[in-house]
Amino acid sequence: NGLLQACDDLGVKVLAYSPLALGFLTGKYTSLDNLPKGPRKSVGKKLIGSEDYQNLLKVMQVVVKNHGGDTTMSQVALNWTRAKGAIPIPGARTVRQAEQNYGALEWNLTKEEERMLDEASAKVTSFTKPEDVPFVREDVFTKLKLFDS
């Protein structure tokens, strides 16, 4: 949508909020039987049923296998964010997740892997349209609508 290019032109770095897509790019949620509780469940129902989302996860698995060892889906997502010139700010609820996130700094995507991920992700319909986001809040002072997870 031109955001990264505009920021690059201005010398501004982009901080990528939720680069793991609320946990849906970690490989943790693979079926309707193991969706997260709370508002993320409604997002998960849309994603899990999407062939394009399932294909994106398969492409991410190919990248995991290409790099072997302890490579994780989370690391693929974080490196994909980095490959775009953005700075990922992933969440971590456990030490293990923090270690996996840190491990993304130990390797980089190839240009071919980046292309594959770009191609697969371009087909995934956005699941966070403002009217559908289950996390909308209104700022008490400005009355602006805030979309947060």
mmCIF file of C-alpha atoms in Angstrom:
data_model
loop_
_atom_site.group_PDB
_atom_site.id
_atom_site.type_symbol
_atom_site.label_atom_id
_atom_site.label_comp_id
_atom_site.label_asym_id
_atom_site.label_seq_id
_atom_site.Cartn_x
_atom_site.Cartn_y
_atom_site.Cartn_z
ATOM 1 C CA ASN A 1 0.000 0.000 0.000
ATOM 2 C CA GLY A 2 3.030 2.296 -0.191
ATOM 3 C CA LEU A 3 3.626 2.699 3.548
ATOM 4 C CA LEU A 4 7.067 1.091 3.590
ATOM 5 C CA GLN A 5 8.218 3.096 0.571
ATOM 6 C CA ALA A 6 6.957 6.382 2.049
ATOM 7 C CA CYS A 7 8.698 5.654 5.348
ATOM 8 C CA ASP A 8 11.895 4.678 3.532
ATOM 9 C CA ASP A 9 11.777 7.921 1.524
ATOM 10 C CA LEU A 10 11.481 9.849 4.798
ATOM 11 C CA GLY A 11 14.165 7.815 6.602
ATOM 12 C CA VAL A 12 11.620 6.482 9.096
ATOM 13 C CA LYS A 13 11.736 2.898 10.361
ATOM 14 C CA VAL A 14 8.482 0.960 10.577
ATOM 15 C CA LEU A 15 7.721 -0.937 13.769
ATOM 16 C CA ALA A 16 5.657 -3.986 12.848
ATOM 17 C CA TYR A 17 3.032 -4.523 15.505
ATOM 18 C CA SER A 18 1.863 -8.141 15.794
ATOM 19 C CA PRO A 19 4.228 -9.627 13.186
ATOM 20 C CA LEU A 20 3.024 -13.082 14.229
ATOM 21 C CA ALA A 21 -0.574 -12.116 13.343
ATOM 22 C CA LEU A 22 -1.951 -12.617 16.847
ATOM 23 C CA GLY A 23 -0.160 -15.977 16.992
ATOM 24 C CA PHE A 24 -1.696 -17.311 13.769
ATOM 25 C CA LEU A 25 1.677 -17.348 11.950
ATOM 26 C CA THR A 26 3.331 -19.482 14.634
ATOM 27 C CA GLY A 27 1.821 -22.773 13.464
ATOM 28 C CA LYS A 28 0.175 -23.214 16.862
ATOM 29 C CA TYR A 29 -3.401 -22.902 15.596
ATOM 30 C CA THR A 30 -4.070 -25.428 12.858
ATOM 31 C CA SER A 31 -7.708 -26.448 13.249
ATOM 32 C CA LEU A 32 -11.006 -25.254 14.648
ATOM 33 C CA ASP A 33 -10.393 -27.592 17.604
ATOM 34 C CA ASN A 34 -7.398 -25.666 18.960
ATOM 35 C CA LEU A 35 -8.261 -22.000 18.456
ATOM 36 C CA PRO A 36 -7.390 -19.447 21.127
ATOM 37 C CA LYS A 37 -10.066 -18.318 23.530
ATOM 38 C CA GLY A 38 -11.518 -14.834 23.563
ATOM 39 C CA PRO A 39 -11.752 -12.376 20.676
ATOM 40 C CA ARG A 40 -8.975 -14.064 18.660
ATOM 41 C CA LYS A 41 -11.236 -17.089 18.207
ATOM 42 C CA SER A 42 -13.454 -15.202 15.732
ATOM 43 C CA VAL A 43 -10.369 -14.220 13.715
ATOM 44 C CA GLY A 44 -9.136 -17.817 13.831
ATOM 45 C CA LYS A 45 -12.380 -19.232 12.489
ATOM 46 C CA LYS A 46 -12.017 -17.101 9.362
ATOM 47 C CA LEU A 47 -8.366 -17.984 8.847
ATOM 48 C CA ILE A 48 -8.514 -21.716 9.495
ATOM 49 C CA GLY A 49 -11.223 -22.084 6.861
ATOM 50 C CA SER A 50 -9.225 -20.214 4.230
ATOM 51 C CA GLU A 51 -7.339 -22.278 1.630
ATOM 52 C CA ASP A 52 -5.069 -19.318 0.982
ATOM 53 C CA TYR A 53 -4.123 -19.108 4.670
ATOM 54 C CA GLN A 54 -3.458 -22.851 4.762
ATOM 55 C CA ASN A 55 -1.257 -22.465 1.675
ATOM 56 C CA LEU A 56 0.698 -19.654 3.356
ATOM 57 C CA LEU A 57 1.376 -21.944 6.331
ATOM 58 C CA LYS A 58 2.598 -24.656 3.924
ATOM 59 C CA VAL A 59 4.992 -22.204 2.273
ATOM 60 C CA MET A 60 6.232 -21.173 5.712
ATOM 61 C CA GLN A 61 6.832 -24.860 6.522
ATOM 62 C CA VAL A 62 8.961 -25.172 3.368
ATOM 63 C CA VAL A 63 11.113 -22.302 4.643
ATOM 64 C CA VAL A 64 11.357 -23.960 8.083
ATOM 65 C CA LYS A 65 12.615 -27.162 6.424
ATOM 66 C CA ASN A 66 15.053 -25.203 4.233
ATOM 67 C CA HIS A 67 16.770 -23.807 7.325
ATOM 68 C CA GLY A 68 16.510 -26.968 9.431
ATOM 69 C CA GLY A 69 17.595 -27.335 13.012
ATOM 70 C CA ASP A 70 15.501 -25.440 15.513
ATOM 71 C CA THR A 71 13.924 -23.094 12.951
ATOM 72 C CA THR A 72 10.315 -22.241 13.785
ATOM 73 C CA MET A 73 7.329 -20.775 11.975
ATOM 74 C CA SER A 74 7.608 -17.740 14.255
ATOM 75 C CA GLN A 75 11.151 -17.149 13.058
ATOM 76 C CA VAL A 76 10.006 -17.322 9.446
ATOM 77 C CA ALA A 77 7.352 -14.669 10.105
ATOM 78 C CA LEU A 78 9.816 -12.434 11.963
ATOM 79 C CA ASN A 79 12.451 -12.751 9.247
ATOM 80 C CA TRP A 80 9.863 -12.014 6.613
ATOM 81 C CA THR A 81 9.045 -8.789 8.486
ATOM 82 C CA ARG A 82 12.736 -7.934 8.675
ATOM 83 C CA ALA A 83 13.176 -8.670 4.961
ATOM 84 C CA LYS A 84 10.610 -5.954 4.266
ATOM 85 C CA GLY A 85 12.713 -3.418 6.168
ATOM 86 C CA ALA A 86 10.417 -3.280 9.184
ATOM 87 C CA ILE A 87 11.351 -3.894 12.801
ATOM 88 C CA PRO A 88 9.184 -6.668 14.259
ATOM 89 C CA ILE A 89 7.961 -6.282 17.829
ATOM 90 C CA PRO A 90 6.604 -9.740 18.621
ATOM 91 C CA GLY A 91 4.948 -10.681 21.850
ATOM 92 C CA ALA A 92 6.161 -13.557 23.993
ATOM 93 C CA ARG A 93 4.327 -15.148 26.887
ATOM 94 C CA THR A 94 7.036 -17.641 27.797
ATOM 95 C CA VAL A 95 10.821 -17.804 27.922
ATOM 96 C CA ARG A 96 10.682 -20.415 25.148
ATOM 97 C CA GLN A 97 8.776 -18.016 22.877
ATOM 98 C CA ALA A 98 11.241 -15.221 23.632
ATOM 99 C CA GLU A 99 14.135 -17.539 22.767
ATOM 100 C CA GLN A 100 12.455 -18.551 19.507
ATOM 101 C CA ASN A 101 11.911 -14.895 18.642
ATOM 102 C CA TYR A 102 15.550 -14.101 19.372
ATOM 103 C CA GLY A 103 16.592 -17.061 17.210
ATOM 104 C CA ALA A 104 15.184 -15.291 14.153
ATOM 105 C CA LEU A 105 18.188 -12.970 14.282
ATOM 106 C CA GLU A 106 20.543 -15.881 13.588
ATOM 107 C CA TRP A 107 19.500 -16.371 9.959
ATOM 108 C CA ASN A 108 17.853 -14.580 7.009
ATOM 109 C CA LEU A 109 15.436 -15.504 4.256
ATOM 110 C CA THR A 110 16.745 -16.022 0.754
ATOM 111 C CA LYS A 111 15.304 -13.801 -1.968
ATOM 112 C CA GLU A 112 13.443 -16.842 -3.337
ATOM 113 C CA GLU A 113 11.912 -17.597 0.079
ATOM 114 C CA GLU A 114 10.848 -13.960 0.421
ATOM 115 C CA ARG A 115 9.249 -14.121 -3.045
ATOM 116 C CA MET A 116 7.391 -17.334 -2.163
ATOM 117 C CA LEU A 117 6.062 -15.819 1.050
ATOM 118 C CA ASP A 118 5.051 -12.598 -0.701
ATOM 119 C CA GLU A 119 3.184 -14.546 -3.364
ATOM 120 C CA ALA A 120 1.351 -16.785 -0.892
ATOM 121 C CA SER A 121 0.468 -13.979 1.512
ATOM 122 C CA ALA A 122 -0.892 -11.727 -1.230
ATOM 123 C CA LYS A 123 -3.717 -14.230 -1.674
ATOM 124 C CA VAL A 124 -4.748 -14.260 1.995
ATOM 125 C CA THR A 125 -7.717 -11.981 2.514
ATOM 126 C CA SER A 126 -7.265 -9.483 5.317
ATOM 127 C CA PHE A 127 -8.867 -10.710 8.506
ATOM 128 C CA THR A 128 -8.664 -7.420 10.369
ATOM 129 C CA LYS A 129 -10.985 -5.099 8.498
ATOM 130 C CA PRO A 130 -11.845 -2.281 10.898
ATOM 131 C CA GLU A 131 -15.521 -3.220 11.059
ATOM 132 C CA ASP A 132 -14.653 -6.849 11.922
ATOM 133 C CA VAL A 133 -11.881 -6.360 14.486
ATOM 134 C CA PRO A 134 -13.017 -7.739 17.839
ATOM 135 C CA PHE A 135 -10.661 -5.420 19.748
ATOM 136 C CA VAL A 136 -12.076 -1.972 18.970
ATOM 137 C CA ARG A 137 -11.849 0.592 21.773
ATOM 138 C CA GLU A 138 -12.775 4.223 21.842
ATOM 139 C CA ASP A 139 -10.333 6.751 23.279
ATOM 140 C CA VAL A 140 -12.035 8.512 26.194
ATOM 141 C CA PHE A 141 -10.552 11.896 25.292
ATOM 142 C CA THR A 142 -10.470 12.033 21.498
ATOM 143 C CA LYS A 143 -13.317 9.582 20.784
ATOM 144 C CA LEU A 144 -11.094 8.014 18.107
ATOM 145 C CA LYS A 145 -11.588 4.320 17.385
ATOM 146 C CA LEU A 146 -8.502 2.304 18.379
ATOM 147 C CA PHE A 147 -7.847 -1.155 17.027
ATOM 148 C CA ASP A 148 -5.770 -3.213 19.410
ATOM 149 C CA SER A 149 -5.220 -6.820 20.355
#
